[in-house]
Amino acid sequence: MWNRIANIILRNRFIILAIMALLTVLFGYYAITGLKIDNKYGNMLPKDSPTQITYLNFKKMFGEDGSALIIAIQDKDLYSKEKFLLWKNLGDSILQIDGVTSVISEAKLFNLINDTATSQFIIKPIFSDISFKEKSIEQIKTEIRRNPIYSGLLYNDSAHVSLMMVNIDENFLVDKEKQKVVLEIEKLAQSYENKFNKVHFAGLPHMRVLIGRRVMSEMYIFVVLSLLVSFGIMYFFFRSVRVTLISVLVVMITVIWPWEQSDCLSIISQS
């Protein structure tokens, strides 16, 4: 029986090798194009955990807690008419980008005014008149500094640091194509460096996109180095380039080919 199987394989070796090569190329293509990195932070608790349910309700009420991109500048002359308008224009421009839900900065703050006539709070922007006729730049600064909630959160007077908080839709951050919105925002902010000092970025969206792209770029280097190391070790044992190449080729095929047939079928069906 085994002799018969061996004879069949030897007689049709070129056809079998061609089929294996074709399938290897096919599986390799779907492996490379279908490779994804889940950069969303992991969930350590069960879905029916009381703590998890409380957290989901909190997130539903107050929004996603990991979707804020922080833009920071250090400029002691921010409260000049020219630079304050530029800071506002930057926030307005970022707000126009698809995927951005809100922008908070010193140029886009609000005051709560108690309307005793209607017994309601009225939300009024601190800065709205770009001609500075309604309020001078000094009055705007005094009004912002009068509210202690923003101190240490949006600005630091001793270090002359001012922050801009950009909230991004979570659906854009988990999508490989849409998460380019983070790079678009950062590129736009960096275009203002000639007006302000160096622009700095922080926040989970910045880290997720930055680390994700770094992992993807370094993955190919890691694969090449792994092949070189494997080739060196096998050549050390076999002392033959031909045998070593065949062994490395077998290892590559076993890595590329799906371990389960269902995985292969699911990849092809999704395409």
mmCIF file of C-alpha atoms in Angstrom:
data_model
loop_
_atom_site.group_PDB
_atom_site.id
_atom_site.type_symbol
_atom_site.label_atom_id
_atom_site.label_comp_id
_atom_site.label_asym_id
_atom_site.label_seq_id
_atom_site.Cartn_x
_atom_site.Cartn_y
_atom_site.Cartn_z
ATOM 1 C CA MET A 1 0.000 0.000 0.000
ATOM 2 C CA TRP A 2 2.697 2.465 0.990
ATOM 3 C CA ASN A 3 4.737 1.527 -2.056
ATOM 4 C CA ARG A 4 1.719 2.260 -4.247
ATOM 5 C CA ILE A 5 1.214 5.653 -2.589
ATOM 6 C CA ALA A 6 4.923 6.434 -2.994
ATOM 7 C CA ASN A 7 4.811 5.496 -6.678
ATOM 8 C CA ILE A 8 1.757 7.729 -7.249
ATOM 9 C CA ILE A 9 3.510 10.656 -5.563
ATOM 10 C CA LEU A 10 6.740 10.145 -7.521
ATOM 11 C CA ARG A 11 4.936 9.821 -10.865
ATOM 12 C CA ASN A 12 2.937 12.993 -10.235
ATOM 13 C CA ARG A 13 5.542 14.908 -8.257
ATOM 14 C CA PHE A 14 5.559 17.953 -10.544
ATOM 15 C CA ILE A 15 1.772 18.284 -10.422
ATOM 16 C CA ILE A 16 1.770 17.890 -6.621
ATOM 17 C CA LEU A 17 4.589 20.407 -6.225
ATOM 18 C CA ALA A 18 2.748 22.863 -8.490
ATOM 19 C CA ILE A 19 -0.457 22.489 -6.470
ATOM 20 C CA MET A 20 1.439 22.949 -3.201
ATOM 21 C CA ALA A 21 3.202 26.040 -4.553
ATOM 22 C CA LEU A 22 -0.098 27.509 -5.764
ATOM 23 C CA LEU A 23 -1.809 26.860 -2.427
ATOM 24 C CA THR A 24 1.181 28.262 -0.527
ATOM 25 C CA VAL A 25 1.068 31.484 -2.541
ATOM 26 C CA LEU A 26 -2.713 31.685 -2.043
ATOM 27 C CA PHE A 27 -2.522 31.100 1.716
ATOM 28 C CA GLY A 28 0.399 33.500 2.020
ATOM 29 C CA TYR A 29 -1.523 36.234 0.208
ATOM 30 C CA TYR A 30 -4.559 35.894 2.470
ATOM 31 C CA ALA A 31 -2.335 35.680 5.549
ATOM 32 C CA ILE A 32 -0.586 38.958 4.716
ATOM 33 C CA THR A 33 -3.662 40.890 3.549
ATOM 34 C CA GLY A 34 -5.858 39.542 6.341
ATOM 35 C CA LEU A 35 -3.378 40.168 9.141
ATOM 36 C CA LYS A 36 -4.830 42.566 11.703
ATOM 37 C CA ILE A 37 -3.755 43.962 15.051
ATOM 38 C CA ASP A 38 -6.377 44.400 17.723
ATOM 39 C CA ASN A 39 -5.133 47.537 19.474
ATOM 40 C CA LYS A 40 -8.149 47.815 21.739
ATOM 41 C CA TYR A 41 -7.254 47.301 25.372
ATOM 42 C CA GLY A 42 -8.250 43.912 26.734
ATOM 43 C CA ASN A 43 -11.265 43.155 28.882
ATOM 44 C CA MET A 44 -10.270 41.158 31.959
ATOM 45 C CA LEU A 45 -13.741 40.757 33.506
ATOM 46 C CA PRO A 46 -16.672 38.540 32.399
ATOM 47 C CA LYS A 47 -19.515 40.300 30.619
ATOM 48 C CA ASP A 48 -21.970 39.414 33.397
ATOM 49 C CA SER A 49 -19.688 40.717 36.164
ATOM 50 C CA PRO A 50 -21.380 43.446 38.282
ATOM 51 C CA THR A 51 -18.260 45.594 38.011
ATOM 52 C CA GLN A 52 -18.223 45.182 34.234
ATOM 53 C CA ILE A 53 -21.918 46.066 33.987
ATOM 54 C CA THR A 54 -21.365 49.169 36.118
ATOM 55 C CA TYR A 55 -18.452 50.202 33.921
ATOM 56 C CA LEU A 56 -20.473 49.741 30.707
ATOM 57 C CA ASN A 57 -23.332 51.807 32.140
ATOM 58 C CA PHE A 58 -20.867 54.513 33.153
ATOM 59 C CA LYS A 59 -19.329 54.504 29.674
ATOM 60 C CA LYS A 60 -22.752 54.665 28.058
ATOM 61 C CA MET A 61 -23.673 57.698 30.170
ATOM 62 C CA PHE A 62 -20.386 59.635 30.047
ATOM 63 C CA GLY A 63 -18.760 58.332 26.878
ATOM 64 C CA GLU A 64 -15.635 56.348 25.989
ATOM 65 C CA ASP A 65 -12.757 56.901 28.390
ATOM 66 C CA GLY A 66 -9.948 56.007 26.001
ATOM 67 C CA SER A 67 -10.726 58.141 22.965
ATOM 68 C CA ALA A 68 -9.171 61.482 23.936
ATOM 69 C CA LEU A 69 -6.138 62.723 22.008
ATOM 70 C CA ILE A 70 -4.171 65.363 23.895
ATOM 71 C CA ILE A 71 -2.351 68.153 22.054
ATOM 72 C CA ALA A 72 0.015 70.228 24.180
ATOM 73 C CA ILE A 73 1.998 73.398 23.531
ATOM 74 C CA GLN A 74 4.290 75.457 25.736
ATOM 75 C CA ASP A 75 3.993 79.125 24.887
ATOM 76 C CA LYS A 76 4.036 81.988 27.360
ATOM 77 C CA ASP A 77 2.533 84.330 24.742
ATOM 78 C CA LEU A 78 -0.620 82.279 24.105
ATOM 79 C CA TYR A 79 -2.776 85.080 25.468
ATOM 80 C CA SER A 80 -2.048 87.452 22.661
ATOM 81 C CA LYS A 81 -4.724 88.199 20.085
ATOM 82 C CA GLU A 82 -2.876 86.546 17.215
ATOM 83 C CA LYS A 83 -1.905 83.321 18.972
ATOM 84 C CA PHE A 84 -5.187 82.927 20.824
ATOM 85 C CA LEU A 85 -7.050 83.153 17.505
ATOM 86 C CA LEU A 86 -4.672 80.598 15.998
ATOM 87 C CA TRP A 87 -5.317 78.259 18.941
ATOM 88 C CA LYS A 88 -9.066 78.642 18.349
ATOM 89 C CA ASN A 89 -8.683 78.137 14.588
ATOM 90 C CA LEU A 90 -6.725 74.946 15.178
ATOM 91 C CA GLY A 91 -9.517 73.588 17.370
ATOM 92 C CA ASP A 92 -12.169 74.589 14.824
ATOM 93 C CA SER A 93 -10.227 72.943 11.996
ATOM 94 C CA ILE A 94 -9.787 69.720 13.959
ATOM 95 C CA LEU A 95 -13.491 69.675 14.780
ATOM 96 C CA GLN A 96 -14.274 69.613 11.044
ATOM 97 C CA ILE A 97 -12.361 66.350 10.569
ATOM 98 C CA ASP A 98 -14.595 63.317 10.160
ATOM 99 C CA GLY A 99 -14.485 61.207 13.316
ATOM 100 C CA VAL A 100 -13.850 64.031 15.784
ATOM 101 C CA THR A 101 -16.738 64.450 18.216
ATOM 102 C CA SER A 102 -15.561 67.388 20.341
ATOM 103 C CA VAL A 103 -12.625 69.701 21.012
ATOM 104 C CA ILE A 104 -11.889 71.355 24.346
ATOM 105 C CA SER A 105 -9.255 74.056 24.837
ATOM 106 C CA GLU A 106 -8.876 77.431 26.512
ATOM 107 C CA ALA A 107 -10.217 79.059 23.357
ATOM 108 C CA LYS A 108 -13.342 76.892 23.388
ATOM 109 C CA LEU A 109 -14.511 76.985 27.021
ATOM 110 C CA PHE A 110 -17.942 77.773 28.428
ATOM 111 C CA ASN A 111 -19.371 79.379 31.526
ATOM 112 C CA LEU A 112 -22.454 78.259 33.428
ATOM 113 C CA ILE A 113 -24.643 81.279 34.169
ATOM 114 C CA ASN A 114 -27.485 81.012 36.657
ATOM 115 C CA ASP A 115 -30.619 82.472 35.102
ATOM 116 C CA THR A 116 -32.767 83.307 38.123
ATOM 117 C CA ALA A 117 -35.698 84.304 35.941
ATOM 118 C CA THR A 118 -36.093 80.826 34.449
ATOM 119 C CA SER A 119 -34.335 78.935 37.259
ATOM 120 C CA GLN A 120 -31.994 77.336 34.737
ATOM 121 C CA PHE A 121 -28.305 77.306 33.939
ATOM 122 C CA ILE A 122 -27.310 78.922 30.655
ATOM 123 C CA ILE A 123 -24.212 77.717 28.842
ATOM 124 C CA LYS A 124 -22.361 80.638 27.299
ATOM 125 C CA PRO A 125 -18.987 80.517 25.526
ATOM 126 C CA ILE A 126 -16.256 82.527 27.187
ATOM 127 C CA PHE A 127 -14.692 83.510 23.874
ATOM 128 C CA SER A 128 -16.847 84.033 20.793
ATOM 129 C CA ASP A 129 -16.065 87.514 19.462
ATOM 130 C CA ILE A 130 -12.931 87.174 17.324
ATOM 131 C CA SER A 131 -12.710 90.959 17.004
ATOM 132 C CA PHE A 132 -12.184 91.243 20.798
ATOM 133 C CA LYS A 133 -14.678 94.105 20.998
ATOM 134 C CA GLU A 134 -16.969 92.273 23.408
ATOM 135 C CA LYS A 135 -14.083 91.181 25.646
ATOM 136 C CA SER A 136 -10.411 91.997 25.595
ATOM 137 C CA ILE A 137 -7.819 89.232 25.668
ATOM 138 C CA GLU A 138 -7.017 90.148 29.270
ATOM 139 C CA GLN A 139 -10.686 89.802 30.269
ATOM 140 C CA ILE A 140 -10.870 86.406 28.600
ATOM 141 C CA LYS A 141 -7.799 85.204 30.483
ATOM 142 C CA THR A 142 -9.157 86.542 33.782
ATOM 143 C CA GLU A 143 -12.508 84.823 33.228
ATOM 144 C CA ILE A 144 -10.857 81.492 32.440
ATOM 145 C CA ARG A 145 -8.470 81.717 35.388
ATOM 146 C CA ARG A 146 -11.376 82.566 37.688
ATOM 147 C CA ASN A 147 -12.720 79.033 37.229
ATOM 148 C CA PRO A 148 -10.428 76.711 39.219
ATOM 149 C CA ILE A 149 -11.702 73.537 37.536
ATOM 150 C CA TYR A 150 -9.545 74.210 34.465
ATOM 151 C CA SER A 151 -6.335 74.848 36.414
ATOM 152 C CA GLY A 152 -3.981 71.886 36.089
ATOM 153 C CA LEU A 153 -6.356 70.259 33.617
ATOM 154 C CA LEU A 154 -6.203 72.473 30.532
ATOM 155 C CA TYR A 155 -3.365 74.797 31.482
ATOM 156 C CA ASN A 156 -0.430 75.235 33.809
ATOM 157 C CA ASP A 157 0.553 78.839 34.416
ATOM 158 C CA SER A 158 3.906 78.071 36.027
ATOM 159 C CA ALA A 159 5.060 76.000 33.030
ATOM 160 C CA HIS A 160 3.123 78.040 30.410
ATOM 161 C CA VAL A 161 1.572 74.818 29.073
ATOM 162 C CA SER A 162 -1.809 74.678 27.389
ATOM 163 C CA LEU A 163 -3.694 71.532 26.362
ATOM 164 C CA MET A 164 -6.281 70.738 23.737
ATOM 165 C CA MET A 165 -8.416 67.628 24.291
ATOM 166 C CA VAL A 166 -9.734 66.047 21.090
ATOM 167 C CA ASN A 167 -12.393 63.355 21.524
ATOM 168 C CA ILE A 168 -12.519 60.819 18.687
ATOM 169 C CA ASP A 169 -15.293 58.384 17.824
ATOM 170 C CA GLU A 170 -14.271 54.930 19.091
ATOM 171 C CA ASN A 171 -15.468 53.354 15.824
ATOM 172 C CA PHE A 172 -12.704 55.242 14.019
ATOM 173 C CA LEU A 173 -10.021 54.044 16.426
ATOM 174 C CA VAL A 174 -10.764 50.327 16.016
ATOM 175 C CA ASP A 175 -10.968 50.528 12.212
ATOM 176 C CA LYS A 176 -7.623 50.104 10.436
ATOM 177 C CA GLU A 177 -8.563 52.511 7.640
ATOM 178 C CA LYS A 178 -10.433 55.088 9.689
ATOM 179 C CA GLN A 179 -7.817 55.363 12.443
ATOM 180 C CA LYS A 180 -5.829 57.533 10.052
ATOM 181 C CA VAL A 181 -7.872 60.350 11.557
ATOM 182 C CA VAL A 182 -5.335 60.435 14.421
ATOM 183 C CA LEU A 183 -2.456 60.993 11.998
ATOM 184 C CA GLU A 184 -4.504 63.618 10.160
ATOM 185 C CA ILE A 185 -5.127 65.522 13.393
ATOM 186 C CA GLU A 186 -1.474 65.342 14.399
ATOM 187 C CA LYS A 187 -0.321 66.478 10.966
ATOM 188 C CA LEU A 188 -2.688 69.446 11.130
ATOM 189 C CA ALA A 189 -1.480 70.372 14.623
ATOM 190 C CA GLN A 190 2.166 70.112 13.565
ATOM 191 C CA SER A 191 1.508 72.589 10.749
ATOM 192 C CA TYR A 192 1.030 75.211 13.495
ATOM 193 C CA GLU A 193 4.494 74.661 14.977
ATOM 194 C CA ASN A 194 5.820 77.691 13.119
ATOM 195 C CA LYS A 195 3.322 79.795 15.091
ATOM 196 C CA PHE A 196 3.618 78.036 18.439
ATOM 197 C CA ASN A 197 6.499 76.089 19.889
ATOM 198 C CA LYS A 198 6.861 72.327 19.384
ATOM 199 C CA VAL A 199 3.550 70.479 19.527
ATOM 200 C CA HIS A 200 3.387 67.399 21.765
ATOM 201 C CA PHE A 201 0.862 64.549 21.673
ATOM 202 C CA ALA A 202 -0.420 62.142 24.312
ATOM 203 C CA GLY A 203 -3.437 59.996 25.030
ATOM 204 C CA LEU A 204 -4.513 56.453 24.241
ATOM 205 C CA PRO A 205 -5.409 57.114 20.549
ATOM 206 C CA HIS A 206 -1.891 58.414 19.920
ATOM 207 C CA MET A 207 -0.324 55.391 21.613
ATOM 208 C CA ARG A 208 -2.612 52.862 19.923
ATOM 209 C CA VAL A 209 -1.925 54.131 16.404
ATOM 210 C CA LEU A 210 1.783 54.767 17.020
ATOM 211 C CA ILE A 211 2.482 51.371 18.587
ATOM 212 C CA GLY A 212 0.259 49.553 16.072
ATOM 213 C CA ARG A 213 2.130 51.022 13.113
ATOM 214 C CA ARG A 214 5.477 50.348 14.756
ATOM 215 C CA VAL A 215 4.554 46.698 15.361
ATOM 216 C CA MET A 216 3.448 46.254 11.756
ATOM 217 C CA SER A 217 6.645 47.834 10.398
ATOM 218 C CA GLU A 218 8.914 45.804 12.701
ATOM 219 C CA MET A 219 7.052 42.541 12.060
ATOM 220 C CA TYR A 220 8.584 42.126 8.598
ATOM 221 C CA ILE A 221 12.068 42.777 9.987
ATOM 222 C CA PHE A 222 11.429 40.164 12.671
ATOM 223 C CA VAL A 223 10.315 37.579 10.084
ATOM 224 C CA VAL A 224 13.414 38.128 7.936
ATOM 225 C CA LEU A 225 15.745 37.925 10.940
ATOM 226 C CA SER A 226 13.981 34.753 12.135
ATOM 227 C CA LEU A 227 14.547 33.127 8.738
ATOM 228 C CA LEU A 228 18.221 34.089 8.792
ATOM 229 C CA VAL A 229 18.675 32.679 12.297
ATOM 230 C CA SER A 230 16.847 29.451 11.351
ATOM 231 C CA PHE A 231 18.960 29.132 8.215
ATOM 232 C CA GLY A 232 22.161 29.588 10.233
ATOM 233 C CA ILE A 233 21.198 27.004 12.852
ATOM 234 C CA MET A 234 20.126 24.421 10.259
ATOM 235 C CA TYR A 235 23.273 24.962 8.201
ATOM 236 C CA PHE A 236 25.351 24.448 11.353
ATOM 237 C CA PHE A 237 23.787 20.986 11.781
ATOM 238 C CA PHE A 238 23.417 19.840 8.156
ATOM 239 C CA ARG A 239 26.486 21.506 6.593
ATOM 240 C CA SER A 240 24.677 21.603 3.264
ATOM 241 C CA VAL A 241 23.121 24.626 1.614
ATOM 242 C CA ARG A 242 20.683 22.505 -0.406
ATOM 243 C CA VAL A 243 19.413 20.552 2.608
ATOM 244 C CA THR A 244 19.176 23.739 4.645
ATOM 245 C CA LEU A 245 17.147 25.525 1.958
ATOM 246 C CA ILE A 246 14.753 22.587 1.696
ATOM 247 C CA SER A 247 14.326 22.503 5.488
ATOM 248 C CA VAL A 248 13.677 26.266 5.676
ATOM 249 C CA LEU A 249 11.198 25.946 2.802
ATOM 250 C CA VAL A 250 9.325 23.204 4.659
ATOM 251 C CA VAL A 251 9.204 25.352 7.801
ATOM 252 C CA MET A 252 7.880 28.331 5.807
ATOM 253 C CA ILE A 253 5.167 26.210 4.187
ATOM 254 C CA THR A 254 4.018 24.818 7.547
ATOM 255 C CA VAL A 255 3.850 28.358 8.942
ATOM 256 C CA ILE A 256 1.937 29.765 5.965
ATOM 257 C CA TRP A 257 -0.539 26.919 5.593
ATOM 258 C CA PRO A 258 -3.590 27.156 7.881
ATOM 259 C CA TRP A 259 -3.538 24.655 10.704
ATOM 260 C CA GLU A 260 -7.267 24.089 10.375
ATOM 261 C CA GLN A 261 -9.216 23.770 7.168
ATOM 262 C CA SER A 262 -12.000 25.914 8.639
ATOM 263 C CA ASP A 263 -9.593 28.845 8.965
ATOM 264 C CA CYS A 264 -8.739 28.633 5.293
ATOM 265 C CA LEU A 265 -12.373 28.397 4.256
ATOM 266 C CA SER A 266 -13.328 31.358 6.447
ATOM 267 C CA ILE A 267 -10.567 33.491 4.886
ATOM 268 C CA ILE A 268 -11.700 32.613 1.356
ATOM 269 C CA SER A 269 -15.374 33.151 2.161
ATOM 270 C CA GLN A 270 -14.671 36.593 3.647
ATOM 271 C CA SER A 271 -12.903 37.630 0.485
#
